[in-house]
Tab-separated table of C-alpha atoms and ligand atoms in Angstrom:
chain	number	residue	atom	x	y	z
A	1	UNK	CA	245.975	64.130	161.968
A	2	UNK	CA	249.704	64.553	162.556
A	3	UNK	CA	251.705	63.552	159.449
A	4	UNK	CA	252.741	66.083	156.816
A	5	UNK	CA	250.543	66.031	153.659
A	6	UNK	CA	251.493	67.278	150.266
A	7	UNK	CA	249.878	67.713	146.821
A	8	UNK	CA	250.498	69.643	143.611
A	9	UNK	CA	248.203	71.095	141.079
A	10	UNK	CA	248.532	72.792	137.643
A	11	UNK	CA	245.984	75.337	136.273
A	12	UNK	CA	245.633	77.573	133.252
A	13	UNK	CA	244.633	81.243	133.485
A	14	UNK	CA	241.614	82.168	131.428
A	15	UNK	CA	240.365	85.120	129.425
A	16	UNK	CA	236.863	86.334	129.854
A	17	UNK	CA	234.682	86.966	126.774
A	18	UNK	CA	231.932	88.245	129.038
A	19	UNK	CA	233.609	89.892	132.009
A	20	UNK	CA	233.324	89.664	135.739
A	21	UNK	CA	233.410	93.309	136.803
A	22	UNK	CA	231.685	94.260	140.010
A	23	UNK	CA	230.751	92.025	143.025
A	24	UNK	CA	227.560	91.405	144.850
A	25	UNK	CA	229.468	89.948	147.929
A	26	UNK	CA	233.059	91.214	148.477
A	27	UNK	CA	233.951	88.660	151.189
A	28	UNK	CA	233.006	85.713	149.030
A	29	UNK	CA	233.664	87.035	145.497
A	30	UNK	CA	230.077	86.526	144.393
A	31	UNK	CA	229.831	88.600	141.135
A	32	UNK	CA	227.156	90.829	139.913
A	33	UNK	CA	226.828	88.956	136.585
A	34	UNK	CA	227.388	85.613	134.862
A	35	UNK	CA	230.632	85.505	132.855
A	36	UNK	CA	232.162	83.184	130.130
A	37	UNK	CA	235.890	82.496	129.417
A	38	UNK	CA	238.339	80.226	127.652
A	39	UNK	CA	241.249	78.723	129.380
A	40	UNK	CA	244.583	79.948	128.271
A	41	UNK	CA	246.950	76.889	127.378
A	42	UNK	CA	250.218	78.736	127.563
A	43	UNK	CA	249.613	80.703	130.857
A	44	UNK	CA	249.936	78.032	133.464
A	45	UNK	CA	250.600	77.973	137.148
A	46	UNK	CA	251.909	74.960	139.107
A	47	UNK	CA	251.578	74.961	142.932
A	48	UNK	CA	252.653	72.555	145.687
A	49	UNK	CA	251.110	72.737	149.134
A	50	UNK	CA	252.354	70.825	152.097
A	51	UNK	CA	250.429	70.993	155.369
A	52	UNK	CA	252.919	70.545	158.248
A	53	UNK	CA	251.878	70.313	161.897
A	54	UNK	CA	255.390	71.515	162.878
A	55	UNK	CA	255.013	74.800	161.009
A	56	UNK	CA	254.090	77.644	163.252
A	57	UNK	CA	253.414	79.994	160.223
A	58	UNK	CA	252.972	79.515	156.516
A	59	UNK	CA	256.145	79.558	154.259
A	60	UNK	CA	255.270	80.858	150.803
A	61	UNK	CA	257.666	80.807	147.833
A	62	UNK	CA	256.725	82.477	144.528
A	63	UNK	CA	258.964	81.741	141.611
A	64	UNK	CA	261.535	80.314	144.104
A	65	UNK	CA	261.648	83.364	146.423
A	66	UNK	CA	260.151	83.478	149.893
A	67	UNK	CA	257.496	86.225	150.020
A	68	UNK	CA	256.496	88.133	153.166
A	69	UNK	CA	254.573	90.832	151.421
A	70	UNK	CA	250.852	91.446	150.547
A	71	UNK	CA	250.971	88.456	148.097
A	72	UNK	CA	251.997	86.134	150.874
A	73	UNK	CA	249.369	87.621	153.215
A	74	UNK	CA	246.675	87.050	150.607
A	75	UNK	CA	247.577	83.440	150.244
A	76	UNK	CA	247.756	82.924	154.044
A	77	UNK	CA	244.472	84.546	154.589
A	78	UNK	CA	242.932	82.213	151.880
A	79	UNK	CA	244.557	79.149	153.639
A	80	UNK	CA	242.885	80.411	156.878
A	81	UNK	CA	239.590	79.777	155.311
A	82	UNK	CA	240.446	76.154	154.565
A	83	UNK	CA	242.045	75.867	157.956
A	84	UNK	CA	238.965	77.119	159.611
A	85	UNK	CA	236.890	74.480	157.859
A	86	UNK	CA	239.153	71.536	158.389
A	87	UNK	CA	242.222	71.644	160.524
A	88	UNK	CA	244.827	74.105	161.826
A	89	UNK	CA	248.396	73.803	160.760
A	90	UNK	CA	250.836	75.734	158.821
A	91	UNK	CA	251.402	75.257	155.168
A	92	UNK	CA	254.501	75.328	152.911
A	93	UNK	CA	253.556	76.627	149.455
A	94	UNK	CA	255.599	76.916	146.379
A	95	UNK	CA	254.226	78.255	143.092
A	96	UNK	CA	255.688	78.891	139.598
A	97	UNK	CA	254.158	80.360	136.439
A	98	UNK	CA	254.980	79.367	132.892
A	99	UNK	CA	254.642	82.999	131.866
A	100	UNK	CA	256.871	86.034	133.033
A	101	UNK	CA	255.772	87.536	136.415
A	102	UNK	CA	254.548	91.115	136.439
A	103	UNK	CA	253.276	91.091	132.915
A	104	UNK	CA	249.713	91.635	133.736
A	105	UNK	CA	248.620	88.167	132.668
A	106	UNK	CA	245.935	87.160	135.147
A	107	UNK	CA	248.078	85.044	137.383
A	108	UNK	CA	245.444	85.190	140.155
A	109	UNK	CA	243.159	83.008	138.080
A	110	UNK	CA	245.647	80.223	137.477
A	111	UNK	CA	247.165	80.888	140.899
A	112	UNK	CA	244.181	80.415	143.034
A	113	UNK	CA	242.780	77.511	140.886
A	114	UNK	CA	246.105	75.685	141.489
A	115	UNK	CA	246.479	76.732	145.187
A	116	UNK	CA	242.853	75.709	146.042
A	117	UNK	CA	243.214	72.401	144.243
A	118	UNK	CA	246.601	71.514	145.816
A	119	UNK	CA	245.625	72.718	149.306
A	120	UNK	CA	242.475	70.605	149.330
A	121	UNK	CA	243.933	67.542	147.706
A	122	UNK	CA	246.708	67.468	150.186
A	123	UNK	CA	244.603	66.301	153.000
A	124	UNK	CA	241.432	65.029	151.284
A	125	UNK	CA	241.782	61.352	150.174
A	126	UNK	CA	238.837	61.360	147.805
A	127	UNK	CA	238.895	63.534	144.658
A	128	UNK	CA	236.865	66.620	145.598
A	129	UNK	CA	233.718	67.322	143.753
A	130	UNK	CA	234.522	69.623	140.720
A	131	UNK	CA	231.657	72.062	141.392
A	132	UNK	CA	232.802	72.395	145.082
A	133	UNK	CA	236.388	73.112	143.694
A	134	UNK	CA	234.993	75.964	141.673
A	135	UNK	CA	233.653	77.520	144.908
A	136	UNK	CA	236.977	77.031	146.600
A	137	UNK	CA	238.863	78.640	143.672
A	138	UNK	CA	236.365	81.611	143.549
A	139	UNK	CA	236.813	82.264	147.229
A	140	UNK	CA	240.516	82.927	146.504
A	141	UNK	CA	240.031	85.121	143.322
A	142	UNK	CA	236.672	85.259	141.475
A	143	UNK	CA	237.965	84.604	138.021
A	144	UNK	CA	239.903	81.520	139.280
A	145	UNK	CA	236.700	79.369	139.413
A	146	UNK	CA	236.585	79.409	135.572
A	147	UNK	CA	239.933	77.726	135.467
A	148	UNK	CA	238.813	74.467	137.192
A	149	UNK	CA	237.062	72.957	134.196
A	150	UNK	CA	238.654	72.757	130.782
A	151	UNK	CA	237.882	74.639	127.594
A	152	UNK	CA	235.127	77.188	127.495
A	153	UNK	CA	233.517	77.794	130.907
A	154	UNK	CA	230.461	79.618	132.240
A	155	UNK	CA	230.427	81.080	135.729
A	156	UNK	CA	226.828	81.495	137.075
A	157	UNK	CA	226.834	84.494	139.363
A	158	UNK	CA	224.356	83.094	141.853
A	159	UNK	CA	223.171	85.153	144.696
A	160	UNK	CA	225.466	83.682	147.428
A	161	UNK	CA	228.538	81.604	148.110
A	162	UNK	CA	226.713	78.275	147.675
A	163	UNK	CA	225.050	79.314	144.377
A	164	UNK	CA	228.094	80.910	142.676
A	165	UNK	CA	229.733	78.120	140.682
A	166	UNK	CA	231.217	77.500	137.196
A	167	UNK	CA	230.596	74.716	134.629
A	168	UNK	CA	232.052	73.810	131.387
A	169	UNK	CA	230.167	75.161	128.366
A	170	UNK	CA	232.069	73.352	125.681
A	171	UNK	CA	235.275	71.270	125.765
A	172	UNK	CA	238.517	72.680	124.273
A	173	UNK	CA	238.220	70.599	121.095
A	174	UNK	CA	234.755	72.078	120.337
A	175	UNK	CA	236.405	75.139	118.558
A	176	UNK	CA	240.097	75.675	117.694
A	177	UNK	CA	240.414	79.250	118.707
A	178	UNK	CA	243.630	81.086	119.420
A	179	UNK	CA	244.453	83.994	121.854
A	180	UNK	CA	247.616	85.796	120.987
A	181	UNK	CA	248.383	87.741	124.154
A	182	UNK	CA	250.542	90.667	123.191
A	183	UNK	CA	252.595	91.925	126.215
A	184	UNK	CA	252.325	95.681	125.878
A	185	UNK	CA	253.707	96.949	129.303
A	186	UNK	CA	255.325	95.570	132.352
A	187	UNK	CA	254.536	98.483	134.656
A	188	UNK	CA	252.532	97.596	137.720
A	189	UNK	CA	248.838	98.689	137.368
A	190	UNK	CA	247.816	101.506	139.621
A	191	UNK	CA	244.292	100.141	140.398
A	192	UNK	CA	244.005	96.342	141.186
A	193	UNK	CA	241.178	94.291	139.967
A	194	UNK	CA	239.896	94.012	143.475
A	195	UNK	CA	239.749	97.766	143.784
A	196	UNK	CA	238.263	98.015	140.301
A	197	UNK	CA	235.349	95.746	141.398
A	198	UNK	CA	234.591	98.157	144.228
A	199	UNK	CA	234.660	101.304	141.981
A	200	UNK	CA	232.497	99.458	139.455
A	201	UNK	CA	229.514	98.770	141.808
A	202	UNK	CA	229.141	102.567	142.328
A	203	UNK	CA	229.258	103.436	138.696
A	204	UNK	CA	226.080	104.780	137.168
A	205	UNK	CA	226.367	102.756	133.983
A	206	UNK	CA	226.454	99.494	136.032
A	207	UNK	CA	222.651	99.219	136.309
A	208	UNK	CA	222.234	99.595	132.551
A	209	UNK	CA	224.975	97.026	131.852
A	210	UNK	CA	223.219	94.391	134.180
A	211	UNK	CA	220.108	94.817	131.995
A	212	UNK	CA	222.013	94.374	128.737
A	213	UNK	CA	223.926	91.388	129.823
A	214	UNK	CA	221.485	88.456	129.721
A	215	UNK	CA	220.800	88.804	126.100
A	216	UNK	CA	224.392	89.342	125.256
A	217	UNK	CA	225.384	86.221	127.152
A	218	UNK	CA	222.728	84.161	125.321
A	219	UNK	CA	224.096	85.561	121.963
A	220	UNK	CA	227.604	84.735	122.816
A	221	UNK	CA	226.650	81.219	123.882
A	222	UNK	CA	224.820	80.789	120.524
A	223	UNK	CA	227.799	81.957	118.581
A	224	UNK	CA	230.177	79.667	120.535
A	225	UNK	CA	227.902	76.700	120.046
A	226	UNK	CA	227.717	77.485	116.257
A	227	UNK	CA	231.324	78.345	115.984
A	228	UNK	CA	230.193	81.643	114.355
A	229	UNK	CA	233.428	83.641	114.621
A	230	UNK	CA	232.001	86.884	113.312
A	231	UNK	CA	229.114	87.105	115.767
A	232	UNK	CA	231.404	85.891	118.494
A	233	UNK	CA	234.036	88.505	117.794
A	234	UNK	CA	231.629	91.344	117.607
A	235	UNK	CA	230.053	90.607	120.909
A	236	UNK	CA	233.470	89.996	122.668
A	237	UNK	CA	234.967	93.213	121.266
A	238	UNK	CA	231.925	95.219	122.229
A	239	UNK	CA	231.907	93.672	125.732
A	240	UNK	CA	235.586	94.609	126.186
A	241	UNK	CA	234.988	98.208	125.207
A	242	UNK	CA	231.966	98.548	127.410
A	243	UNK	CA	233.962	97.383	130.482
A	244	UNK	CA	236.905	99.664	129.523
A	245	UNK	CA	234.436	102.587	129.438
A	246	UNK	CA	233.259	101.776	132.910
A	247	UNK	CA	236.781	101.326	134.201
A	248	UNK	CA	238.073	104.675	132.704
A	249	UNK	CA	235.092	106.760	133.724
A	250	UNK	CA	234.816	105.302	137.274
A	251	UNK	CA	235.789	107.378	140.340
A	252	UNK	CA	238.657	106.950	140.697
A	253	UNK	CA	239.300	106.368	137.019
A	254	UNK	CA	241.229	103.218	136.000
A	255	UNK	CA	242.949	103.745	132.704
A	256	UNK	CA	244.650	100.443	131.827
A	257	UNK	CA	245.354	101.094	128.179
A	258	UNK	CA	248.822	102.154	127.132
A	259	UNK	CA	249.765	103.722	123.763
A	260	UNK	CA	250.715	100.208	122.600
A	261	UNK	CA	247.270	98.952	123.393
A	262	UNK	CA	245.553	101.701	121.453
A	263	UNK	CA	247.816	101.159	118.424
A	264	UNK	CA	246.853	97.429	118.503
A	265	UNK	CA	243.199	98.263	118.730
A	266	UNK	CA	243.317	100.326	115.588
A	267	UNK	CA	245.591	97.723	113.813
A	268	UNK	CA	243.211	94.782	114.618
A	269	UNK	CA	240.322	96.759	113.209
A	270	UNK	CA	242.139	97.610	110.103
A	271	UNK	CA	243.371	94.097	109.573
A	272	UNK	CA	239.803	93.020	109.813
A	273	UNK	CA	237.949	95.856	107.998
A	274	UNK	CA	240.550	96.727	105.338
A	275	UNK	CA	242.543	93.470	105.075
A	276	UNK	CA	239.627	90.963	105.434
A	277	UNK	CA	241.350	89.045	108.206
A	278	UNK	CA	238.815	87.451	110.703
A	279	UNK	CA	240.387	88.801	113.977
A	280	UNK	CA	239.035	90.554	117.061
A	281	UNK	CA	240.424	91.544	120.391
A	282	UNK	CA	239.530	91.684	124.078
A	283	UNK	CA	241.257	93.409	127.053
A	284	UNK	CA	241.250	92.744	130.788
A	285	UNK	CA	242.179	95.079	133.641
A	286	UNK	CA	245.581	95.845	132.165
A	287	UNK	CA	247.279	96.929	128.963
A	288	UNK	CA	247.882	93.611	127.282
A	289	UNK	CA	245.989	92.839	124.082
A	290	UNK	CA	244.209	89.447	123.556
A	291	UNK	CA	244.048	89.108	119.919
A	292	UNK	CA	241.476	86.437	118.968
A	293	UNK	CA	241.208	84.280	115.881
A	294	UNK	CA	240.459	80.870	114.550
A	295	UNK	CA	243.730	78.908	114.837
A	296	UNK	CA	244.056	78.448	111.066
A	297	UNK	CA	244.607	82.262	110.813
A	298	UNK	CA	247.059	82.437	113.778
A	299	UNK	CA	250.246	82.357	111.767
A	300	UNK	CA	249.027	85.272	109.495
A	301	UNK	CA	247.691	87.306	112.575
A	302	UNK	CA	251.109	86.726	114.316
A	303	UNK	CA	252.956	88.064	111.264
A	304	UNK	CA	250.758	91.120	111.312
A	305	UNK	CA	251.457	91.755	115.001
A	306	UNK	CA	255.155	91.272	114.469
A	307	UNK	CA	255.106	93.714	111.530
A	308	UNK	CA	253.531	96.305	113.734
A	309	UNK	CA	255.577	95.619	116.899
A	310	UNK	CA	259.003	94.094	115.643
A	311	UNK	CA	260.062	92.637	119.021
A	312	UNK	CA	256.608	91.912	120.327
A	313	UNK	CA	256.457	89.305	123.226
A	314	UNK	CA	253.470	87.127	122.332
A	315	UNK	CA	251.980	84.267	124.319
A	316	UNK	CA	250.085	81.988	121.941
A	317	UNK	CA	247.147	80.188	123.613
A	318	UNK	CA	244.615	77.534	122.587
A	319	UNK	CA	241.671	76.597	124.645
A	320	UNK	CA	243.434	75.015	127.562
A	321	UNK	CA	242.798	71.976	129.957
A	322	UNK	CA	241.182	72.254	133.379
A	323	UNK	CA	243.057	72.092	136.682
A	324	UNK	CA	244.837	68.821	137.380
A	325	UNK	CA	246.117	67.364	140.629
A	326	UNK	CA	249.446	65.322	140.251
A	327	UNK	CA	252.551	64.264	142.017
A	328	UNK	CA	255.202	66.344	140.284
A	329	UNK	CA	255.927	68.328	143.387
A	330	UNK	CA	257.998	71.554	143.426
A	331	UNK	CA	259.814	70.514	146.597
B	1	DP6	C1	238.897	92.115	134.391
B	1	DP6	O1	239.110	87.666	139.510
B	1	DP6	O2	241.172	89.262	139.460
B	1	DP6	O3	239.858	89.971	134.638
B	1	DP6	O4	237.955	88.256	142.548
B	1	DP6	O5	239.053	90.424	143.333
B	1	DP6	O6	240.398	88.520	142.662
B	1	DP6	P1	239.159	89.159	142.415
B	1	DP6	O7	239.159	89.743	140.970
B	1	DP6	P2	239.701	89.130	139.635
B	1	DP6	O8	238.908	89.991	138.565
B	1	DP6	C2	239.084	89.705	137.214
B	1	DP6	C3	238.445	90.722	136.368
B	1	DP6	C4	238.721	90.732	134.887
B	1	DP6	C5	237.480	90.100	134.119
B	1	DP6	C6	237.328	88.633	134.203
B	1	DP6	O9	238.357	87.893	134.287
B	1	DP6	O10	236.139	88.220	134.123
């Protein structure tokens, strides 16, 4: 194969209601437990990949800037996996996000879902099998596999690379939920998710967590299927706090919350418990708050957030689409 081949893909990030925290296999990002998420319609990455036989090394551009640092290396190492399987040539990669860089929004999920889809579509004529694409996305960053399908997605942990795949649980139109992501801090985090997964597997609470998860996951799926917001919110908030407890009490300790995060936790609980507003939250490995409500309450929840944090930067998401491959190339 000698001609250049190019393809583009667009993918949403996702927010986990049941979290992936701890890996069974670190080379292949096989997690300890199943997880469930919703795609974030406003947190989108578009990536173009061109395989070029004349390129001696990869050329990687993020937000229009050529990168030669750790981020570029991670992408090249990932492309090596694809090259090992198919063919050997350099790639030109350009990627842009719809959301500001360095805000702690999980760009690795949308980033690797888009990269995997574009890199494979660029030389494979037939549309790749969707389940196989979830494997490819997961090999780049675990949570990326949940961005391949649309709406609400379940990632089955499996016990090895072959068995660890995601599948849609409900389409986006099943339930009109909103995730208002409040950007709390732009400081880079001191412990990356990848490091966090390593610390987590050594944590003494982890064994107990694994025992508790199967019934929690069943209950969450029941609440999602029935659109029972109260049960859903209670499970999601409890899950977020359990994972934060493991993060902050690990060795070393990862303390992702900032004062603004804590203020929002108290506020969400008081809007709910004192104000009667049906609203819950979740958190990831970072300080940003994900404030969750049914979309009909989103304007009111937004007003509450803006009253508390007057110049709040908020990214408003609905359940988003899956990854699409298209011809709107970035170069
Ligand atoms: C807290 O998918 O970023 O967001 O597989 O090492 O790239 P790697 O980790 P990553 O971990 C995400 C962790 C989380 C929870 C979740 O999304 O389930």
